[in-house]
Coordinates of C-alpha atoms and ligand atoms in Angstrom, one line a residue:
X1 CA 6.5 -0.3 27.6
X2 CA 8.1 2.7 28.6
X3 CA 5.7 6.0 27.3
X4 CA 8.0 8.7 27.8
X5 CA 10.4 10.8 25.4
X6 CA 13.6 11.6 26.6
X7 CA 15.3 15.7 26.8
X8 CA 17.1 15.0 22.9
X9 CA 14.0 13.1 21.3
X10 CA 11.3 16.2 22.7
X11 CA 14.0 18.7 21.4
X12 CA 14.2 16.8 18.3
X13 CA 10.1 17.2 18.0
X14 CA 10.3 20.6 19.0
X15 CA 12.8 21.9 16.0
X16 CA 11.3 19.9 14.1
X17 CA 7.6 21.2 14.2
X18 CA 9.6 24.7 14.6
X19 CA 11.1 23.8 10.8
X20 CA 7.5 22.7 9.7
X21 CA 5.8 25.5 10.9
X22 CA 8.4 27.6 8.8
X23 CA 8.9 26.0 5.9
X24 CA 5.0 24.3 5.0
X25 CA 4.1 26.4 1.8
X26 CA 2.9 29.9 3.2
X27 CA -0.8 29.5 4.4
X28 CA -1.0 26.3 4.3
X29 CA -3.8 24.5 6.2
X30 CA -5.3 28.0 6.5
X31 CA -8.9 29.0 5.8
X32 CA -9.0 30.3 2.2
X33 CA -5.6 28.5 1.3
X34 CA -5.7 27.6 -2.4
X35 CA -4.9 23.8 -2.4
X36 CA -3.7 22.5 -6.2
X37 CA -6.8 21.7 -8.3
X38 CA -5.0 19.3 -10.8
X39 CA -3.2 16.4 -10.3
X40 CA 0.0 17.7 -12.5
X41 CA -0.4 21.1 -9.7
X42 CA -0.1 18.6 -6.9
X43 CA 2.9 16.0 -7.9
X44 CA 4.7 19.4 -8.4
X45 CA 3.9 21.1 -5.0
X46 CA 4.2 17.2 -3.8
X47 CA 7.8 17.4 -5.6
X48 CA 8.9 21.0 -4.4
X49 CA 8.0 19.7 -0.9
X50 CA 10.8 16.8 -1.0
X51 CA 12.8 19.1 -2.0
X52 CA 12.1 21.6 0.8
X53 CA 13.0 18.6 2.9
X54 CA 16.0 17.7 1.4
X55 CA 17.0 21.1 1.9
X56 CA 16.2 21.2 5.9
X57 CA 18.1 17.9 6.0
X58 CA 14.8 15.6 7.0
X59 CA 15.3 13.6 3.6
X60 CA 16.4 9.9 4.2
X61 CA 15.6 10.2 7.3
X62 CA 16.8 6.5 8.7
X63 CA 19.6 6.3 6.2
X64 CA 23.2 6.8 7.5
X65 CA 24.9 9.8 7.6
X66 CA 27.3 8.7 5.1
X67 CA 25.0 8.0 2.4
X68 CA 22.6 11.9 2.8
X69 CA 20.7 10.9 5.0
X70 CA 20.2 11.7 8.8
X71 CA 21.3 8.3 10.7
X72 CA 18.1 8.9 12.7
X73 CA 17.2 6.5 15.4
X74 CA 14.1 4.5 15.4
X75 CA 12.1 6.7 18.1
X76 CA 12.9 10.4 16.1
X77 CA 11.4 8.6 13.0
X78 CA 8.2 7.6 14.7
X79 CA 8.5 11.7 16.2
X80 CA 9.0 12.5 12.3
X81 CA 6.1 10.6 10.8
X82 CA 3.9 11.8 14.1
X83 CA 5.0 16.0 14.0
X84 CA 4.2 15.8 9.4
X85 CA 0.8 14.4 10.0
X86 CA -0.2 16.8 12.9
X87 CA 1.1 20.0 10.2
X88 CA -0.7 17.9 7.4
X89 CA 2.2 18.5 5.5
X90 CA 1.7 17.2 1.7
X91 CA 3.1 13.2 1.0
X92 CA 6.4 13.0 -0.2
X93 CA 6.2 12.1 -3.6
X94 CA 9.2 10.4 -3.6
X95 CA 8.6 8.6 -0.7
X96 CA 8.5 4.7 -2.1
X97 CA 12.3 5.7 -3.3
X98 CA 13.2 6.7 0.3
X99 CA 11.7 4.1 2.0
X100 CA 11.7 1.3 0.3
X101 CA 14.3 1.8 -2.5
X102 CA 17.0 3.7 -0.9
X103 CA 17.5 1.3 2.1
X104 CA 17.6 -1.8 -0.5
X105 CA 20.5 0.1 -2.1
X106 CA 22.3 0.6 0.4
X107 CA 22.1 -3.0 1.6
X108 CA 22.9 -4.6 -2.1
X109 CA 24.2 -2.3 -4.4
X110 CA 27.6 -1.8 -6.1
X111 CA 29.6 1.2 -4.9
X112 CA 28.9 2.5 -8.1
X113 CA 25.0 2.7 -7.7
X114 CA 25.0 4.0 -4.4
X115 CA 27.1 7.0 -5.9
X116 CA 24.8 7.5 -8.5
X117 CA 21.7 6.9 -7.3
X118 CA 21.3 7.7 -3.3
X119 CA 22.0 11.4 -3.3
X120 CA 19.5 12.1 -6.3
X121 CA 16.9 10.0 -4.6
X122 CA 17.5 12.2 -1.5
X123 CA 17.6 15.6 -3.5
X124 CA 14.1 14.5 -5.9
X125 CA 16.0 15.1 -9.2
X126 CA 15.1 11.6 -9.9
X127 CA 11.7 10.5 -9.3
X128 CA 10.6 6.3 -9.1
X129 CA 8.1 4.5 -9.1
X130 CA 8.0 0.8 -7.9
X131 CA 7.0 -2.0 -11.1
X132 CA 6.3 -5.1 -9.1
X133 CA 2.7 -6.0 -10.0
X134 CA 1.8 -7.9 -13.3
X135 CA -1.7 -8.2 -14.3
X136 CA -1.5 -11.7 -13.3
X137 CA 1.1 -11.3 -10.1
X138 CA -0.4 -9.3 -7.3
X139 CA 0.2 -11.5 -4.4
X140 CA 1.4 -14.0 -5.7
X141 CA 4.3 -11.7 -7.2
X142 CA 6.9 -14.4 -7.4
X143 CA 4.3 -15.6 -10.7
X144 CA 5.4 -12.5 -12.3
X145 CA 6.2 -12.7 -16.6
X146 CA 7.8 -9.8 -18.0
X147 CA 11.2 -11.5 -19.3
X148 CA 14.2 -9.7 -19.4
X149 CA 16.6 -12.0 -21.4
X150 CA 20.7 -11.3 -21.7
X151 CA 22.3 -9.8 -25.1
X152 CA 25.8 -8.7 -23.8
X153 CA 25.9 -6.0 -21.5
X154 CA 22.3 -5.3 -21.5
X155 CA 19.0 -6.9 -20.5
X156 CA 16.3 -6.6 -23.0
X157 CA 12.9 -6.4 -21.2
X158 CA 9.6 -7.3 -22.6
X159 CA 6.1 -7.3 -21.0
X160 CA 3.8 -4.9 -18.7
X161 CA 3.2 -3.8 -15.0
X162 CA 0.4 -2.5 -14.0
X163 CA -0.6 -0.2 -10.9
X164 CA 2.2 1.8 -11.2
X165 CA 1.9 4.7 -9.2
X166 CA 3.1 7.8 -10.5
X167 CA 4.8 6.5 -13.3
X168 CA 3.6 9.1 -15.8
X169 CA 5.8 11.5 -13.7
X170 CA 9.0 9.7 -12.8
X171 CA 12.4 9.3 -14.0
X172 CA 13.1 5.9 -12.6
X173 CA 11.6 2.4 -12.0
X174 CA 12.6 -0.2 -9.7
X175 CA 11.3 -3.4 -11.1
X176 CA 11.4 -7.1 -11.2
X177 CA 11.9 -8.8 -14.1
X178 CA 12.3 -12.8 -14.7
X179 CA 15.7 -13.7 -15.8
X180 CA 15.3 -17.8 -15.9
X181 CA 12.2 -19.2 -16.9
X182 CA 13.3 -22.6 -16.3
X183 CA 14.2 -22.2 -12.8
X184 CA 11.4 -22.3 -9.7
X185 CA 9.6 -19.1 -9.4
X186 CA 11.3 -17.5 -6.4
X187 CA 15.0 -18.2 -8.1
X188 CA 14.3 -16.5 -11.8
X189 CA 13.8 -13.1 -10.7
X190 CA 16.0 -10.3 -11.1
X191 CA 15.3 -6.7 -9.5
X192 CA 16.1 -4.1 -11.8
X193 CA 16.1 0.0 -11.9
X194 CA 15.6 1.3 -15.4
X195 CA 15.2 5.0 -16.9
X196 CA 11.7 5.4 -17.5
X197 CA 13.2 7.4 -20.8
X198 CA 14.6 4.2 -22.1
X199 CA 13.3 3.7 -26.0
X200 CA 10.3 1.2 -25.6
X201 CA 8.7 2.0 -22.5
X202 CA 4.8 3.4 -22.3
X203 CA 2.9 4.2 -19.9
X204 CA -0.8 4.9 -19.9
X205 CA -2.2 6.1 -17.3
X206 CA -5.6 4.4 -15.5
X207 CA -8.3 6.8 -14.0
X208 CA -9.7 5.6 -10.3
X209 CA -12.5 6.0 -9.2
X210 CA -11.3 8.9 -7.1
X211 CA -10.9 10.8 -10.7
X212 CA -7.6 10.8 -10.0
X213 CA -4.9 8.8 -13.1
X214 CA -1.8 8.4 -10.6
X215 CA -1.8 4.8 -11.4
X216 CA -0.4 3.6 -14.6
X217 CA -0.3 0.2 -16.9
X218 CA 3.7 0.4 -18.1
X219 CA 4.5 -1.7 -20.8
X220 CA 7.9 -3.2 -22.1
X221 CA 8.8 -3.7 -25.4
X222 CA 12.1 -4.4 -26.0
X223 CA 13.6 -2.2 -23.5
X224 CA 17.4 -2.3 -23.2
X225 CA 18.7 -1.7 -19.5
X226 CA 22.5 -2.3 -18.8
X227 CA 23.3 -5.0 -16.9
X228 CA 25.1 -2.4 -14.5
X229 CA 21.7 -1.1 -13.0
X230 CA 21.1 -5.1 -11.9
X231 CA 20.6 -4.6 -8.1
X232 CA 22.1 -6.9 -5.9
X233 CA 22.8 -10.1 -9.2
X234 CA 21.1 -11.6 -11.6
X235 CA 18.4 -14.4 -10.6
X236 CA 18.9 -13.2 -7.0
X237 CA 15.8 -10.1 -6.9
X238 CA 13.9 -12.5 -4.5
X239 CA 16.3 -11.8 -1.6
X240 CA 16.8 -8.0 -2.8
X241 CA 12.8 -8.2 -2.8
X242 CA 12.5 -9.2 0.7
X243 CA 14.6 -6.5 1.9
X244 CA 13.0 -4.3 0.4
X245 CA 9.3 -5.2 2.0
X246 CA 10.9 -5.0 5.1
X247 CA 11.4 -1.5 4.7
X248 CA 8.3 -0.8 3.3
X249 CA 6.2 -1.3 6.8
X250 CA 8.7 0.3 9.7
X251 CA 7.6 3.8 11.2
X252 CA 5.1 4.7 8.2
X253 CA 2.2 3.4 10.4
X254 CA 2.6 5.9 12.6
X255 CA 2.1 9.0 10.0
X256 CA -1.3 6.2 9.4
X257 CA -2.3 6.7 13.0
X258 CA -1.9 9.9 13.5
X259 CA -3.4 11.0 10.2
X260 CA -6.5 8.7 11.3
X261 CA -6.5 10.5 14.9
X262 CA -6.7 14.1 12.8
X263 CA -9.4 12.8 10.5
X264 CA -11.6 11.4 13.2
X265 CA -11.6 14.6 15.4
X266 CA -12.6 16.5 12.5
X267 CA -15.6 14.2 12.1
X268 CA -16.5 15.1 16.0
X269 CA -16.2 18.4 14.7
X270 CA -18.8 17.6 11.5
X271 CA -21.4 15.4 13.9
X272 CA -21.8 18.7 16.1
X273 CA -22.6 21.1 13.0
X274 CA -24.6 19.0 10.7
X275 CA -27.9 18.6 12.3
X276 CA -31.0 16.6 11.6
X277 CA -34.2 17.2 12.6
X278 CA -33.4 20.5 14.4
X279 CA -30.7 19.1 16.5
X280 CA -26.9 18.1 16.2
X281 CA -26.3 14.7 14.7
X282 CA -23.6 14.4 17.2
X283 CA -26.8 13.8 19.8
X284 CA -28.0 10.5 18.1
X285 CA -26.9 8.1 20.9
X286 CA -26.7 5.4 18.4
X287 CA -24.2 7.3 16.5
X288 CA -22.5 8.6 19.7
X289 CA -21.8 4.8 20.4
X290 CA -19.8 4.2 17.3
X291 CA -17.9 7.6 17.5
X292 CA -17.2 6.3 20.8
X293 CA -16.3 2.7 19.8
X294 CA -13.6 4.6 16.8
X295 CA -11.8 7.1 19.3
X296 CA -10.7 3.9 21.5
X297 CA -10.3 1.4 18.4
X298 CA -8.2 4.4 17.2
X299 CA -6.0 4.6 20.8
X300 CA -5.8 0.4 21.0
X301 CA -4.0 0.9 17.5
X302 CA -1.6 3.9 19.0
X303 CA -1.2 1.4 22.1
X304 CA -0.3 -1.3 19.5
X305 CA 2.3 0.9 17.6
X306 CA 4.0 1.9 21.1
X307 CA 4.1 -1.9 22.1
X308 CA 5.7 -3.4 18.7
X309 CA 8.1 0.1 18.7
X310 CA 9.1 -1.2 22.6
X311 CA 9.8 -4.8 21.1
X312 CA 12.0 -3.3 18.5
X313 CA 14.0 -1.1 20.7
X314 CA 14.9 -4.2 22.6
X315 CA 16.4 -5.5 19.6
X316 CA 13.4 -8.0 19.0
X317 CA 13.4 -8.7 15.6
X318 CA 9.8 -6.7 13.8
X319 CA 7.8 -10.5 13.5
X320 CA 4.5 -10.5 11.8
X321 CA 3.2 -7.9 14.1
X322 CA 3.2 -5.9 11.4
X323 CA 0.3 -7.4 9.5
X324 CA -2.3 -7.1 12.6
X325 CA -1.2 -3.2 13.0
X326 CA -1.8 -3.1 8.8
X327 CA -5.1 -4.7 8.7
X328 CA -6.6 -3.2 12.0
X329 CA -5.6 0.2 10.6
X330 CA -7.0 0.0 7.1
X331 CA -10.4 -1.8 8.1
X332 CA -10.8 0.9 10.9
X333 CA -10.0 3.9 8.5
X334 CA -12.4 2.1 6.1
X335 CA -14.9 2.4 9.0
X336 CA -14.2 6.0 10.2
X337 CA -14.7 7.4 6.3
X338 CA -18.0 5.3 6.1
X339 CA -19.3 6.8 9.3
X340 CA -18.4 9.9 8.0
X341 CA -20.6 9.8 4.8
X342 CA -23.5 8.4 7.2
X343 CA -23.5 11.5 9.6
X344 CA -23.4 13.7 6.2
X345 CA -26.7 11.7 5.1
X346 CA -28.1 12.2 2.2
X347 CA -25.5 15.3 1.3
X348 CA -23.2 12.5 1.1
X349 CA -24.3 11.8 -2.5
X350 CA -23.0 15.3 -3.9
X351 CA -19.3 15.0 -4.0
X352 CA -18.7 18.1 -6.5
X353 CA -19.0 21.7 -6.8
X354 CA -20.5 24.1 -4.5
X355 CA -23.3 22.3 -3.2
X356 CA -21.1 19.4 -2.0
X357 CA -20.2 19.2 2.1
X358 CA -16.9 19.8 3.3
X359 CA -15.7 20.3 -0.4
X360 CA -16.6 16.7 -1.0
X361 CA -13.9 15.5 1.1
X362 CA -15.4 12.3 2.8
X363 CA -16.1 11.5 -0.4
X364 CA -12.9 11.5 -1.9
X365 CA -11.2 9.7 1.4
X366 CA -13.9 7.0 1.4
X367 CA -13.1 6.4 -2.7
X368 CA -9.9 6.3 -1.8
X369 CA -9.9 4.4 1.3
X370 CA -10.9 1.4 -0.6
X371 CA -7.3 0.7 -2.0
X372 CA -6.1 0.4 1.7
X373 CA -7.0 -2.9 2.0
X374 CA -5.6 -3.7 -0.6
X375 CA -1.6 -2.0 -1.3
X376 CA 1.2 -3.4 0.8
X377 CA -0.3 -6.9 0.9
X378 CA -4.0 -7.6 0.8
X379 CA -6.0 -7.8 3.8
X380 CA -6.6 -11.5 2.7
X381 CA -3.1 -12.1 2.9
X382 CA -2.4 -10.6 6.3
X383 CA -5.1 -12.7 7.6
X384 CA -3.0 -15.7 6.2
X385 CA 0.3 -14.5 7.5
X386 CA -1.7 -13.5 11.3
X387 CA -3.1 -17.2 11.0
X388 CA 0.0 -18.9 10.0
X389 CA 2.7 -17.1 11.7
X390 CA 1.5 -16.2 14.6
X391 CA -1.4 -18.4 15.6
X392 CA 0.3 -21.2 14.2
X393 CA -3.1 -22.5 12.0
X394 CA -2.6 -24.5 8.9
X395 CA -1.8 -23.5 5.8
Ligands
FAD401 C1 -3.2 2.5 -3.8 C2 -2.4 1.4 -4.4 C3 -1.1 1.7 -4.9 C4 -0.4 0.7 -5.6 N1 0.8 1.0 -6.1 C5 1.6 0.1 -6.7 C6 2.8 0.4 -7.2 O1 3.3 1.6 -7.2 N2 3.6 -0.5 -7.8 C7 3.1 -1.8 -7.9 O2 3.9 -2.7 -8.4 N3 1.9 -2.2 -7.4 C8 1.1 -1.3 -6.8 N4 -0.1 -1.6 -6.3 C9 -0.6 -2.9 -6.6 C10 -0.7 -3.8 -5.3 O3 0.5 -4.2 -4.9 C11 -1.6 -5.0 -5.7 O4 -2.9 -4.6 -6.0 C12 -1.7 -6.0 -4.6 O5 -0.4 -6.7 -4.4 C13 -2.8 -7.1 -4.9 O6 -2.6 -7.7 -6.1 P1 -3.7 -7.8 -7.2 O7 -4.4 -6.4 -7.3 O8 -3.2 -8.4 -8.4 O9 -4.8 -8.7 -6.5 P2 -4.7 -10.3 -6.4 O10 -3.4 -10.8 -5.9 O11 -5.2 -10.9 -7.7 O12 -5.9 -10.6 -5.4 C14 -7.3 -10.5 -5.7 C15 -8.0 -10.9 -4.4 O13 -7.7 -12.3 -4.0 C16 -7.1 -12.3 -2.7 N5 -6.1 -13.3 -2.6 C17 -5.0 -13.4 -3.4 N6 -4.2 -14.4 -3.0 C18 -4.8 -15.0 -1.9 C19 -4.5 -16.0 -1.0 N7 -3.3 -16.7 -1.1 N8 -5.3 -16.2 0.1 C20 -6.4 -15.5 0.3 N9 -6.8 -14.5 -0.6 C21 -6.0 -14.2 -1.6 C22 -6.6 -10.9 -2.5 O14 -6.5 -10.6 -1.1 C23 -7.6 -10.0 -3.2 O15 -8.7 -9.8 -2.4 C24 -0.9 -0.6 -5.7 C25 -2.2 -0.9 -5.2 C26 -3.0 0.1 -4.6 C27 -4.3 -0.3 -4.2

């Protein structure tokens, strides 16, 4: 594994954290700054920001120059994703688009959709949101039943996704539909981007348990979509699907580490002011052992990252290492923001107003903090890929 950065990628970092420290909404991450209150204030600060981006020329990072983006190489995207979580900058609200979408575009599209699509992905005058799961396909996608069926030039789509995040918000939706019925699951399938103002479409939103109604139930009924915006043929969405999950793991877990890295070290922070009993909580030696059993689970998953970024720098294809680095992540977050809500104590149980700790904070992340075992494959079924693929167990 080789740990250092060369002259162009520490220049790289250093513009770039020049550019974030100039262009992050003014005050931001301040004392007193005024965060958004409502949802709708932060999908449009969330929004503004991709745009900022897009301005600075940091949108579509990986993509190649020809297409917007910035033909970035693998190491300045893991710089990226590192230098926005140490400024905290806000999400990308567009980010499933230029991750996930984007790249699968460029790989299957027409000529035609790349023109139309790529640069408004890159800009955020089109918003997506990604309808894969079905109320009965989740894993098991490929069991997914919304039918679109053929009348001419159009597909007419009938049925409903559900989870959809953000799709009271977006323009667009990239979605699978089944095309053949009759044929075996994996071959039926059809990937599909449709204008979320199409006649026929609804979505309600669903309220978590965070408070927050980003995710949405969409439903279909008789939704005409022309057969132009099929993306990469008819019946053939498996394939196009596959590209586009390998896209969706990549460099991201990097913004994950670092995020967790900034997170735990404000905890250090809380276990030395809170105190119980007259003294710190940060004395407890029971305690100090598990703060102390986090800060190096949190470096083995840095040391992790570095050793699967080597492999890929060699050319060695990304393997299944993917799934360890997604379940040790999420399980260990899951453990940080549960330690967190045990050195808060009993404050723990008042999440709102003025009495509540660290303006509820721990709260919300450990809410929220459930549903990372679960997007981007269940933790169930990386154990089954870890088992399978790379231990070589039985099915
Ligand atoms: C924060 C968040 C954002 C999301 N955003 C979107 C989005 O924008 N668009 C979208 O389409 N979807 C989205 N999802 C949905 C997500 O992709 C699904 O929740 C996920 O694929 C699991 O599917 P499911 O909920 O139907 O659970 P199921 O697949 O029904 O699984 C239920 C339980 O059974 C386990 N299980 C299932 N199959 C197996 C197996 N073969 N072996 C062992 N255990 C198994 C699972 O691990 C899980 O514990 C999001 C989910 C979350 C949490």
């Amino acid at each position: 594994m080789d740990l250092t950065f060369t002259s162009a990628e520490e220049q790289f970092r250093l513009e770039l954290r020049r550019w974030l420290y100039e262009h992050l909404p003014a005050g931001w991450g301040t004392p007193g700054y005024q965060y958004p209150k409502t949802y709708e204030e932060w999908v449009a600060l969330r929004r503004q920001w991709d745009r900022t981006l897009y301005a600075g020329g940091y949108a579509g990072l990986s993509w190649p120059k020809e297409y917007g983006g910035r033909g970035a190489t693998l190491v300045e995207q893991v710089i990226y994703f590192e230098e926005i979580a140490r400024a905290r900058a806000p999400e990308e609200l567009n980010r499933a688009a230029k991750l996930l979408l984007g790249p699968t575009i460029i790989h299957h599209g027409t000529e035609e959709q790349k023109r139309r699509f790529l640069p408004r992905i890159l800009s955020a005058d089109d918003q997506w949101c990604q309808g894969f799961s079905e109320p009965n396909a989740g894993s098991d996608i490929a069991s997914l039943s919304t039918r679109a069926v053929r009348d001419g030039d159009t597909l007419v789509i009938n049925g409903q996704k559900v989870w959809t995040s953000f799709a009271t918000v977006a323009d667009w939706i990239f979605m699978l539909v089944r095309t053949d019925p009759d044929a075996p699951k994996h071959k039926g399938i059809t990937f599909l981007l449709a204008d979320m103002r199409t006649p026929g479409i609804t979505v309600r939103p669903i309220v978590q348990m965070t408070g927050s109604g980003e995710f949405c139930e969409t439903f279909f009924d008789n939704v005409r979509v022309p057969m132009a915006n099929v993306l990469g043929g008819l019946n053939q969405g498996w394939q196009v699907t596959a590209t586009a999950l390998t896209h969706e793991r990549g460099t991201l877990a990097f913004h994950r580490h670092a995020m967790i890295r900034l997170e735990f070290d404000e905890l250090i922070d809380m276990a030395k002011r809170i105190t119980r009993r007259g003294r710190p909580v940060i004395e407890d030696p029971l305690l100090r052992q598990r703060l102390a059993q986090c800060h190096s689970e949190i470096e083995m998953l840095r040391w992790t990252l570095y050793s699967n970024l080597t492999k890929r720098l060699r050319g060695e294809p990304a393997g299944s290492e993917g799934s360890i680095v997604k379940l040790y992540w999420s399980e260990l977050y899951q453990r940080i923001v549960e330690l967190a809500l045990e050195v808060l104590g009993p404050a723990s149980q008042i999440a709102d107003g003025a009495l509540a700790e660290e303006g509820g904070r721990w709260q919300h992340r450990f809410l929220k903090s459930r549903g990372d075992s679960i997007h981007s494959g269940a933790n169930e079924i990386q154990r089954n890929i870890i088992g399978e693929r790379l231990l070589g167990l039985p099915r």
